[in-house]
Structures are given as structure tokens and as C-alpha cells.
PDB file of C-alpha atoms in Angstrom:
ATOM      1  CA  VAL A   1     -49.143  36.980 186.337  1.00  0.00           C
ATOM      2  CA  ILE A   2     -50.661  36.863 189.818  1.00  0.00           C
ATOM      3  CA  LYS A   3     -54.110  38.375 190.401  1.00  0.00           C
ATOM      4  CA  ILE A   4     -55.495  39.130 193.860  1.00  0.00           C
ATOM      5  CA  THR A   5     -59.026  40.336 194.539  1.00  0.00           C
ATOM      6  CA  ARG A   6     -59.676  42.208 197.796  1.00  0.00           C
ATOM      7  CA  THR A   7     -63.119  43.173 198.989  1.00  0.00           C
ATOM      8  CA  TRP A   8     -63.295  46.378 201.055  1.00  0.00           C
ATOM      9  CA  THR A   9     -66.285  46.923 203.314  1.00  0.00           C
ATOM     10  CA  ALA A  10     -67.161  50.366 204.706  1.00  0.00           C
ATOM     11  CA  TRP A  11     -69.667  51.027 207.545  1.00  0.00           C
ATOM     12  CA  ARG A  12     -71.193  54.300 208.659  1.00  0.00           C
ATOM     13  CA  TRP A  13     -70.444  54.488 212.372  1.00  0.00           C
ATOM     14  CA  ASP A  14     -72.114  57.840 212.958  1.00  0.00           C
ATOM     15  CA  CYS A  15     -75.549  56.340 212.419  1.00  0.00           C
ATOM     16  CA  ASP A  16     -76.926  52.960 213.352  1.00  0.00           C
ATOM     17  CA  GLY A  17     -74.037  51.030 211.616  1.00  0.00           C
ATOM     18  CA  THR A  18     -76.258  49.100 209.297  1.00  0.00           C
ATOM     19  CA  THR A  19     -75.387  50.931 206.070  1.00  0.00           C
ATOM     20  CA  THR A  20     -72.434  49.281 204.354  1.00  0.00           C
ATOM     21  CA  LYS A  21     -70.684  49.579 201.057  1.00  0.00           C
ATOM     22  CA  GLU A  22     -68.506  46.883 199.472  1.00  0.00           C
ATOM     23  CA  VAL A  23     -65.917  47.590 196.774  1.00  0.00           C
ATOM     24  CA  ASP A  24     -63.729  45.019 195.003  1.00  0.00           C
ATOM     25  CA  GLN A  25     -60.094  45.856 194.335  1.00  0.00           C
ATOM     26  CA  LEU A  26     -58.123  43.894 191.712  1.00  0.00           C
ATOM     27  CA  ILE A  27     -54.367  43.726 192.301  1.00  0.00           C
ATOM     28  CA  GLU A  28     -52.285  42.349 189.437  1.00  0.00           C
ATOM     29  CA  ILE A  29     -48.653  41.408 189.919  1.00  0.00           C
ATOM     30  CA  ARG A  30     -46.860  41.141 186.604  1.00  0.00           C
ATOM     31  CA  ASP A  31     -43.239  40.560 185.582  1.00  0.00           C
ATOM     32  CA  VAL A  32     -42.418  43.413 183.188  1.00  0.00           C
ATOM     33  CA  THR A  33     -38.647  43.336 183.608  1.00  0.00           C
ATOM     34  CA  PRO A  34     -36.706  41.148 181.162  1.00  0.00           C
ATOM     35  CA  PRO A  35     -33.924  38.888 182.419  1.00  0.00           C
ATOM     36  CA  THR A  36     -30.294  39.931 182.157  1.00  0.00           C
ATOM     37  CA  ILE A  37     -27.914  38.005 179.909  1.00  0.00           C
ATOM     38  CA  THR A  38     -24.150  38.291 179.642  1.00  0.00           C
ATOM     39  CA  CYS A  39     -22.291  36.682 176.752  1.00  0.00           C
ATOM     40  CA  SER A  40     -18.679  35.576 176.729  1.00  0.00           C
ATOM     41  CA  ASP A  41     -15.972  37.301 174.724  1.00  0.00           C
ATOM     42  CA  ASN A  42     -15.775  36.850 170.960  1.00  0.00           C
ATOM     43  CA  LEU A  43     -14.212  33.582 169.820  1.00  0.00           C
ATOM     44  CA  ASN A  44     -11.404  32.863 167.359  1.00  0.00           C
ATOM     45  CA  VAL A  45     -10.955  29.362 165.978  1.00  0.00           C
ATOM     46  CA  SER A  46      -8.394  27.995 163.564  1.00  0.00           C
ATOM     47  CA  ALA A  47      -9.443  26.199 160.405  1.00  0.00           C
ATOM     48  CA  VAL A  48      -8.315  22.589 160.296  1.00  0.00           C
ATOM     49  CA  THR A  49      -6.522  20.817 157.492  1.00  0.00           C
ATOM     50  CA  GLY A  50      -8.706  19.401 154.774  1.00  0.00           C
ATOM     51  CA  ASN A  51     -12.045  21.129 155.165  1.00  0.00           C
ATOM     52  CA  CYS A  52     -11.134  24.759 155.909  1.00  0.00           C
ATOM     53  CA  SER A  53     -13.571  25.033 158.804  1.00  0.00           C
ATOM     54  CA  GLY A  54     -13.276  25.476 162.548  1.00  0.00           C
ATOM     55  CA  THR A  55     -15.274  23.715 165.241  1.00  0.00           C
ATOM     56  CA  VAL A  56     -16.102  25.421 168.518  1.00  0.00           C
ATOM     57  CA  THR A  57     -18.223  24.669 171.565  1.00  0.00           C
ATOM     58  CA  LEU A  58     -20.324  27.790 172.050  1.00  0.00           C
ATOM     59  CA  PRO A  59     -20.133  28.967 175.676  1.00  0.00           C
ATOM     60  CA  VAL A  60     -23.106  29.007 178.039  1.00  0.00           C
ATOM     61  CA  PRO A  61     -24.301  32.567 178.771  1.00  0.00           C
ATOM     62  CA  GLN A  62     -24.741  33.956 182.274  1.00  0.00           C
ATOM     63  CA  ILE A  63     -28.420  34.695 182.851  1.00  0.00           C
ATOM     64  CA  PHE A  64     -30.318  36.121 185.828  1.00  0.00           C
ATOM     65  CA  ASP A  65     -33.901  37.075 186.588  1.00  0.00           C
ATOM     66  CA  ALA A  66     -35.168  38.379 189.942  1.00  0.00           C
ATOM     67  CA  CYS A  67     -38.849  37.525 189.379  1.00  0.00           C
ATOM     68  CA  SER A  68     -38.883  34.073 187.832  1.00  0.00           C
ATOM     69  CA  PRO A  69     -35.505  32.322 188.081  1.00  0.00           C
ATOM     70  CA  GLU A  70     -37.142  28.875 188.047  1.00  0.00           C
ATOM     71  CA  GLY A  71     -38.390  29.281 184.464  1.00  0.00           C
ATOM     72  CA  LEU A  72     -35.206  30.840 183.084  1.00  0.00           C
ATOM     73  CA  THR A  73     -33.884  29.325 179.819  1.00  0.00           C
ATOM     74  CA  TYR A  74     -31.761  30.379 176.865  1.00  0.00           C
ATOM     75  CA  THR A  75     -31.370  29.723 173.138  1.00  0.00           C
ATOM     76  CA  ILE A  76     -28.436  30.220 170.777  1.00  0.00           C
ATOM     77  CA  LYS A  77     -28.982  31.146 167.123  1.00  0.00           C
ATOM     78  CA  PRO A  78     -26.018  30.580 164.814  1.00  0.00           C
ATOM     79  CA  PRO A  79     -26.219  32.201 161.353  1.00  0.00           C
ATOM     80  CA  PHE A  80     -27.035  28.802 159.839  1.00  0.00           C
ATOM     81  CA  GLY A  81     -28.489  25.573 161.128  1.00  0.00           C
ATOM     82  CA  ALA A  82     -31.091  24.941 163.781  1.00  0.00           C
ATOM     83  CA  LEU A  83     -31.802  26.999 166.876  1.00  0.00           C
ATOM     84  CA  ILE A  84     -29.833  25.587 169.824  1.00  0.00           C
ATOM     85  CA  LYS A  85     -31.900  25.232 172.992  1.00  0.00           C
ATOM     86  CA  GLU A  86     -30.627  24.858 176.535  1.00  0.00           C
ATOM     87  CA  GLY A  87     -29.474  21.258 176.932  1.00  0.00           C
ATOM     88  CA  ASP A  88     -28.707  20.748 173.204  1.00  0.00           C
ATOM     89  CA  SER A  89     -25.164  20.216 171.925  1.00  0.00           C
ATOM     90  CA  ARG A  90     -23.413  23.562 171.537  1.00  0.00           C
ATOM     91  CA  VAL A  91     -20.710  22.193 169.176  1.00  0.00           C
ATOM     92  CA  VAL A  92     -20.882  24.060 165.860  1.00  0.00           C
ATOM     93  CA  THR A  93     -18.612  23.919 162.791  1.00  0.00           C
ATOM     94  CA  PHE A  94     -18.060  27.202 160.956  1.00  0.00           C
ATOM     95  CA  PRO A  95     -16.646  27.377 157.411  1.00  0.00           C
ATOM     96  CA  TYR A  96     -13.759  29.753 156.843  1.00  0.00           C
ATOM     97  CA  ALA A  97     -15.003  33.240 155.901  1.00  0.00           C
ATOM     98  CA  ASP A  98     -13.569  36.715 155.451  1.00  0.00           C
ATOM     99  CA  THR A  99     -15.980  38.158 158.026  1.00  0.00           C
ATOM    100  CA  PRO A 100     -16.933  36.951 161.524  1.00  0.00           C
ATOM    101  CA  TYR A 101     -20.159  35.110 162.231  1.00  0.00           C
ATOM    102  CA  ASP A 102     -22.741  36.698 164.573  1.00  0.00           C
ATOM    103  CA  ILE A 103     -24.151  34.340 167.216  1.00  0.00           C
ATOM    104  CA  VAL A 104     -27.293  35.611 169.000  1.00  0.00           C
ATOM    105  CA  TYR A 105     -28.058  34.442 172.537  1.00  0.00           C
ATOM    106  CA  THR A 106     -31.573  34.937 173.937  1.00  0.00           C
ATOM    107  CA  ALA A 107     -32.577  34.565 177.599  1.00  0.00           C
ATOM    108  CA  ILE A 108     -36.259  33.874 178.294  1.00  0.00           C
ATOM    109  CA  ASP A 109     -37.786  34.139 181.773  1.00  0.00           C
ATOM    110  CA  GLY A 110     -40.879  32.385 183.129  1.00  0.00           C
ATOM    111  CA  ALA A 111     -43.082  35.325 182.097  1.00  0.00           C
ATOM    112  CA  GLY A 112     -41.884  35.138 178.488  1.00  0.00           C
ATOM    113  CA  MET A 113     -39.747  38.288 178.729  1.00  0.00           C
ATOM    114  CA  GLU A 114     -36.584  38.153 176.582  1.00  0.00           C
ATOM    115  CA  ALA A 115     -33.133  39.715 176.496  1.00  0.00           C
ATOM    116  CA  THR A 116     -30.365  39.163 173.925  1.00  0.00           C
ATOM    117  CA  CYS A 117     -26.634  39.514 173.501  1.00  0.00           C
ATOM    118  CA  THR A 118     -24.350  38.716 170.563  1.00  0.00           C
ATOM    119  CA  ILE A 119     -20.856  37.303 170.175  1.00  0.00           C
ATOM    120  CA  GLN A 120     -18.789  36.847 167.045  1.00  0.00           C
ATOM    121  CA  VAL A 121     -16.947  33.730 165.929  1.00  0.00           C
ATOM    122  CA  THR A 122     -14.015  34.273 163.572  1.00  0.00           C
ATOM    123  CA  VAL A 123     -12.455  31.377 161.656  1.00  0.00           C
ATOM    124  CA  ASN A 124      -8.789  31.980 160.850  1.00  0.00           C
ATOM    125  CA  ASP A 125      -6.413  30.002 158.659  1.00  0.00           C
ATOM    126  CA  ASN A 126      -3.602  29.770 161.242  1.00  0.00           C
ATOM    127  CA  ILE A 127      -1.977  26.654 159.809  1.00  0.00           C
ATOM    128  CA  ALA A 128       0.954  27.300 157.490  1.00  0.00           C
ATOM    129  CA  PRO A 129       0.852  25.580 154.108  1.00  0.00           C
ATOM    130  CA  VAL A 130       2.944  22.451 153.644  1.00  0.00           C
ATOM    131  CA  ALA A 131       5.204  22.423 150.588  1.00  0.00           C
ATOM    132  CA  ILE A 132       5.999  18.981 149.147  1.00  0.00           C
ATOM    133  CA  CYS A 133       8.456  18.848 146.261  1.00  0.00           C
ATOM    134  CA  ASP A 134       9.569  16.093 143.902  1.00  0.00           C
ATOM    135  CA  GLN A 135      12.798  14.501 145.080  1.00  0.00           C
ATOM    136  CA  ASN A 136      14.227  14.400 141.567  1.00  0.00           C
ATOM    137  CA  THR A 137      13.186  16.591 138.672  1.00  0.00           C
ATOM    138  CA  VAL A 138      14.718  16.415 135.227  1.00  0.00           C
ATOM    139  CA  VAL A 139      14.728  19.617 133.193  1.00  0.00           C
ATOM    140  CA  GLY A 140      15.607  19.297 129.539  1.00  0.00           C
ATOM    141  CA  LEU A 141      17.461  22.019 127.640  1.00  0.00           C
ATOM    142  CA  ASN A 142      16.329  23.365 124.294  1.00  0.00           C
ATOM    143  CA  SER A 143      18.613  23.961 121.303  1.00  0.00           C
ATOM    144  CA  ASN A 144      19.698  27.289 122.807  1.00  0.00           C
ATOM    145  CA  GLY A 145      20.718  25.631 126.083  1.00  0.00           C
ATOM    146  CA  ILE A 146      17.771  27.034 128.055  1.00  0.00           C
ATOM    147  CA  GLY A 147      15.618  24.900 130.336  1.00  0.00           C
ATOM    148  CA  TYR A 148      12.244  25.702 131.844  1.00  0.00           C
ATOM    149  CA  ALA A 149      11.023  24.404 135.200  1.00  0.00           C
ATOM    150  CA  TYR A 150       7.470  25.178 136.293  1.00  0.00           C
ATOM    151  CA  ALA A 151       6.102  25.065 139.830  1.00  0.00           C
ATOM    152  CA  LEU A 152       3.442  22.507 138.864  1.00  0.00           C
ATOM    153  CA  ASN A 153       6.192  20.154 137.593  1.00  0.00           C
ATOM    154  CA  ILE A 154       8.008  20.290 140.924  1.00  0.00           C
ATOM    155  CA  ASP A 155       4.980  20.180 143.280  1.00  0.00           C
ATOM    156  CA  ASP A 156       4.268  16.726 144.698  1.00  0.00           C
ATOM    157  CA  GLY A 157       1.074  17.339 146.686  1.00  0.00           C
ATOM    158  CA  SER A 158       1.563  20.603 148.611  1.00  0.00           C
ATOM    159  CA  TYR A 159      -1.476  21.460 150.742  1.00  0.00           C
ATOM    160  CA  ASP A 160      -3.040  23.965 153.124  1.00  0.00           C
ATOM    161  CA  ALA A 161      -6.068  23.901 155.442  1.00  0.00           C
ATOM    162  CA  CYS A 162      -7.937  26.328 153.194  1.00  0.00           C
ATOM    163  CA  GLY A 163      -6.369  25.424 149.858  1.00  0.00           C
ATOM    164  CA  VAL A 164      -3.128  26.425 148.197  1.00  0.00           C
ATOM    165  CA  GLU A 165      -3.499  29.877 146.710  1.00  0.00           C
ATOM    166  CA  SER A 166      -0.333  29.801 144.611  1.00  0.00           C
ATOM    167  CA  ILE A 167       2.880  27.829 144.168  1.00  0.00           C
ATOM    168  CA  GLU A 168       6.063  29.536 143.053  1.00  0.00           C
ATOM    169  CA  ILE A 169       9.652  28.407 142.536  1.00  0.00           C
ATOM    170  CA  ARG A 170      12.894  30.322 142.247  1.00  0.00           C
ATOM    171  CA  ARG A 171      16.476  29.612 141.438  1.00  0.00           C
ATOM    172  CA  MET A 172      18.722  29.519 144.502  1.00  0.00           C
TER     173      MET A 172
END
């Protein structure tokens, strides 16, 4: 905020010019317009093997302010963890979830005015599961000549980035 005081002096010229009147005028210049902020597009990241989470470097927003560009900063608020301030590491790990995560960006100008935008980060399980089977499996027959082989007896450590949901076998 900038404040300017002006003193106005008025004289009466139709008389002897000695009568004056002074009036103070207060002019206040204030930034009442928030900055503008533009976020990037939504992000998709693939979960990695072992921990079913995806790591992403959150992008820097584009921010602008006509009145106070020298004091312009931003923060990033993920749905968990600490608030990320300008200059902090923007690398965040997101656990796999069925719904996207909302990330809120806030631009703050020198006058304390704020503007926000939001992006979404989606973690997908894009890595196909890896099936590992026993090299040799012995199936015994019962007295009726029938043998049973179960998927768990044939599996030798199959895995997926977000866990193996089910294992099935079939006769070829």
C-alpha cells in the first residue's frame, strides 16, 4: 500500500489575497487485483514394481502480477505431506489409488493477494504382471486316475507392481 498526502491551498483573489484555506487530501494506492496463475495439464504416472506407487516432479506454474511482480511466489499443496514452497523439491511419490489426487497451486503477490489452480495426478498400474512357473511339477493321481494341480503349486514367485490379484491355470 502506498499513501500520499497532498495539501491544497486556496486563496481569495477577489479581496486582499490574505484569506487562505488549506485542505489535506489522502491518496491511497492499493493492490486489489490477485495474481494470475496457470497450471499445467493433469499428470499420469505409472506405478513401479515393488511399492505400487508413482513418483513425479510437480511442474512449476506460470504466474503473473502487474502490480508487484518482485514479490511473486507460489506454493503447492499435495493431498498429504508438507506444503511445498517455491525453491523446495517438487518430487512427490503418490501411492496407487482408484481416484486421482488433487494438487492445489497458490500464487501469492507482494500485497498478499492469492489465486489458485488445481491439477490432478493419477497413478496407473501400467506394468503387466510377470508370471513365473515351476520348471517341473509332479502331479500324483488318485485311485480313480484323477490328478489335481492348483495354481499355487505351480507359481514360483509371480509378481506385479501393485500385487497379484489372482493366479489361474488351465489345461492346454
